Coordinates of C-alpha atoms and ligand atoms in Angstrom, one line a residue:
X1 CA 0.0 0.0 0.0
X2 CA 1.1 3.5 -0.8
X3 CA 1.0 6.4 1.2
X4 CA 2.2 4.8 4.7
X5 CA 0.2 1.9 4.8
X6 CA -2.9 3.9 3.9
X7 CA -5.1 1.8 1.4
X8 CA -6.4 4.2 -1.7
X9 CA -10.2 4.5 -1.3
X10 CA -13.1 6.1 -3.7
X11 CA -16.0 7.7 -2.4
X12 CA -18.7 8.3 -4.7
X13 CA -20.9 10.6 -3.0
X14 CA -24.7 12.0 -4.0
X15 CA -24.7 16.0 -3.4
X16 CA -27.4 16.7 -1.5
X17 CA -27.2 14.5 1.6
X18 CA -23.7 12.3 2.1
X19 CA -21.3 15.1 0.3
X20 CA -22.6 17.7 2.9
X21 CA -22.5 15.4 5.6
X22 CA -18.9 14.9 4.9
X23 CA -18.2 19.0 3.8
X24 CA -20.0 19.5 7.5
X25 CA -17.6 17.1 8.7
X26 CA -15.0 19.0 7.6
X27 CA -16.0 22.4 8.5
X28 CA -16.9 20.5 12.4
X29 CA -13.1 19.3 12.2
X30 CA -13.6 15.7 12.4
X31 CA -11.0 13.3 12.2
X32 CA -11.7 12.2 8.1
X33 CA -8.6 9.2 7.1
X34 CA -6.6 10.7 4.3
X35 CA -7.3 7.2 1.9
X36 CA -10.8 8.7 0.7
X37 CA -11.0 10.9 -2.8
X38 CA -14.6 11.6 -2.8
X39 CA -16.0 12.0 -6.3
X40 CA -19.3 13.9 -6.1
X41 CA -22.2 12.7 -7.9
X42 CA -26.2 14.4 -8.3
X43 CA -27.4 11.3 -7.0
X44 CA -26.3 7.9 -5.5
X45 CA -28.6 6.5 -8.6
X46 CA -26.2 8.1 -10.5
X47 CA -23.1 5.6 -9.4
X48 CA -22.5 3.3 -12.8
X49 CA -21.4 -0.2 -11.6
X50 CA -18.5 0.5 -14.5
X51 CA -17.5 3.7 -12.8
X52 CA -16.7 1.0 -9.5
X53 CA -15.5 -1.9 -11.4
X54 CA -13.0 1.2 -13.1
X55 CA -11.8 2.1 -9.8
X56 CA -10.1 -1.4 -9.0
X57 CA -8.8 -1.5 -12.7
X58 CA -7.1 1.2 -11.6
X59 CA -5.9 0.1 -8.6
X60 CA -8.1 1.3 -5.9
X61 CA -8.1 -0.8 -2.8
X62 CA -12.2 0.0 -1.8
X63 CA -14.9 1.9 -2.8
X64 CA -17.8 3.2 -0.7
X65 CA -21.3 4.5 -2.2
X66 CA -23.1 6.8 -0.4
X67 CA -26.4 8.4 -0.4
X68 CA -29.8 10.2 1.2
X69 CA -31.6 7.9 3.3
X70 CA -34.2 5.2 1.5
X71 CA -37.4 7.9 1.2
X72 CA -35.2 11.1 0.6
X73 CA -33.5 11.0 -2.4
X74 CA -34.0 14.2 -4.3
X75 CA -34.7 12.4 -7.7
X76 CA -37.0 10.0 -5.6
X77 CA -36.1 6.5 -6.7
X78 CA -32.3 7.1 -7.5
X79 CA -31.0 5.4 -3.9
X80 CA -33.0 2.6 -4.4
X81 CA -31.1 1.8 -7.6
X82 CA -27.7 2.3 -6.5
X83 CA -28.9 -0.5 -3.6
X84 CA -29.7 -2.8 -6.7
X85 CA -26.4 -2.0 -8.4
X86 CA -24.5 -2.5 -5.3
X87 CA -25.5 -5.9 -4.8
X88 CA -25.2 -6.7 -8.3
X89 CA -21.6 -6.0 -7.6
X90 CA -21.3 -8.5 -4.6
X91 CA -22.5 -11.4 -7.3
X92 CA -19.7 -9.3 -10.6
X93 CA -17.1 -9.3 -7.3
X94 CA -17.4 -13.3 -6.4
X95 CA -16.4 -13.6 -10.4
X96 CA -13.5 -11.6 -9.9
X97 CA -11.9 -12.8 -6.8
X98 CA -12.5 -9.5 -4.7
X99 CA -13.6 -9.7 -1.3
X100 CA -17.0 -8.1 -1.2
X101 CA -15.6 -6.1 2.0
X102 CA -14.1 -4.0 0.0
X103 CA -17.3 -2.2 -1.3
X104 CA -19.4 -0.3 1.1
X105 CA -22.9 0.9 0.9
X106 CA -24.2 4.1 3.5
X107 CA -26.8 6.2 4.0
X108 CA -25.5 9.5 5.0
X109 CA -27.5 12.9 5.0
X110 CA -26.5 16.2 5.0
X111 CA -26.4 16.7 9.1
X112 CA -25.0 13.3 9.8
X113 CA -21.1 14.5 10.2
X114 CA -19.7 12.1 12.7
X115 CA -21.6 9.1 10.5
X116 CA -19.8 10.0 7.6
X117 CA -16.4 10.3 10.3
X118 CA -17.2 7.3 11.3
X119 CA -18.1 4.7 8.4
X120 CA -14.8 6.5 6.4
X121 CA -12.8 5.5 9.5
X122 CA -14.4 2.6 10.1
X123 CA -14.0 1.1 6.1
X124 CA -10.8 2.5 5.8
X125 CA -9.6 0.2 8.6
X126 CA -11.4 -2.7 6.9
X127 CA -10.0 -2.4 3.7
X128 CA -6.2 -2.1 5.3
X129 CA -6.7 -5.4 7.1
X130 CA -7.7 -6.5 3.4
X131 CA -4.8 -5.7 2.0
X132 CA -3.8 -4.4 -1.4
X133 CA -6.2 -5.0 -4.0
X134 CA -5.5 -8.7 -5.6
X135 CA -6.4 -7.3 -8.8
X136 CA -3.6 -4.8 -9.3
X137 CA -1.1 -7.9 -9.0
X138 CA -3.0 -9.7 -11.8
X139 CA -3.4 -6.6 -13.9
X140 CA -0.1 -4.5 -13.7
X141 CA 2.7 -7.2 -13.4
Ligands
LIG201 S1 -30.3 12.5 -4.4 FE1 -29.1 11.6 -2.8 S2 -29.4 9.5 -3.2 FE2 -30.6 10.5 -4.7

């Protein structure tokens, strides 16, 4: 792993609920691990299974989803797709080899600071006790 032992982690995050929750987490100072890079989305409908299965390709060690709360998604049905996708990507993940630990799926809204603090802490540890991503072996050597 690079970056001291940190593993490298994608967050794809909806706008109006689990990005604010984690800009309020910033603003509130919480302790946020450096191995997320948060790529902002309008909606956690929005999150293409490619866009995840990309990330590992190019060597990402986890990837967490996040979204309003089932019921408050701004484009109404968008989180309950991203549920479907993400379990579509346990069953694509047993054909790859990749533990499905390494994907995460949270409902975060916009006030819910220390839940964003502590799922990113919380996955981040998960995914070092992982290890590096078995695909990167396979792919780059
Ligand atoms: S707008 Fe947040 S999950 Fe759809």
């Amino acid at each position: 792993m690079n970056n001291n032992d940190m593993p490298k982690i994608i967050g794809f995050l909806c706008t109006w609920c689990s990005y604010t929750g984690a800009d309020l987490a910033g603003t509130s100072r919480l302790r946020i691990p450096s191995s997320i890079r948060v790529i902002r989305t309008m909606c956690s409908g929005r999150i293409d299974p490619l866009f995840v299965l990309k990330c590992y390709l190019k060597e990402a060690d986890g990837v967490m989803m996040m979204g309003c709360h089932p019921g408050n998604c701004h484009y109404q049905k968008g989180n309950y797709n991203a549920r479907r996708r993400y379990v579509m990507l346990h069953n694509i993940f047993k054909t790859l080899g990749l533990e499905k630990d390494r994907i995460g799926l949270w409902w975060v809204s916009a006030s819910e600071a220390p839940i964003y603090a502590k799922v990113t802490n919380e996955f981040t540890q998960q995914v070092k006790r992982l290890g590096p991503n078995p695909l990167r072996e396979e792919i780059f050597i």
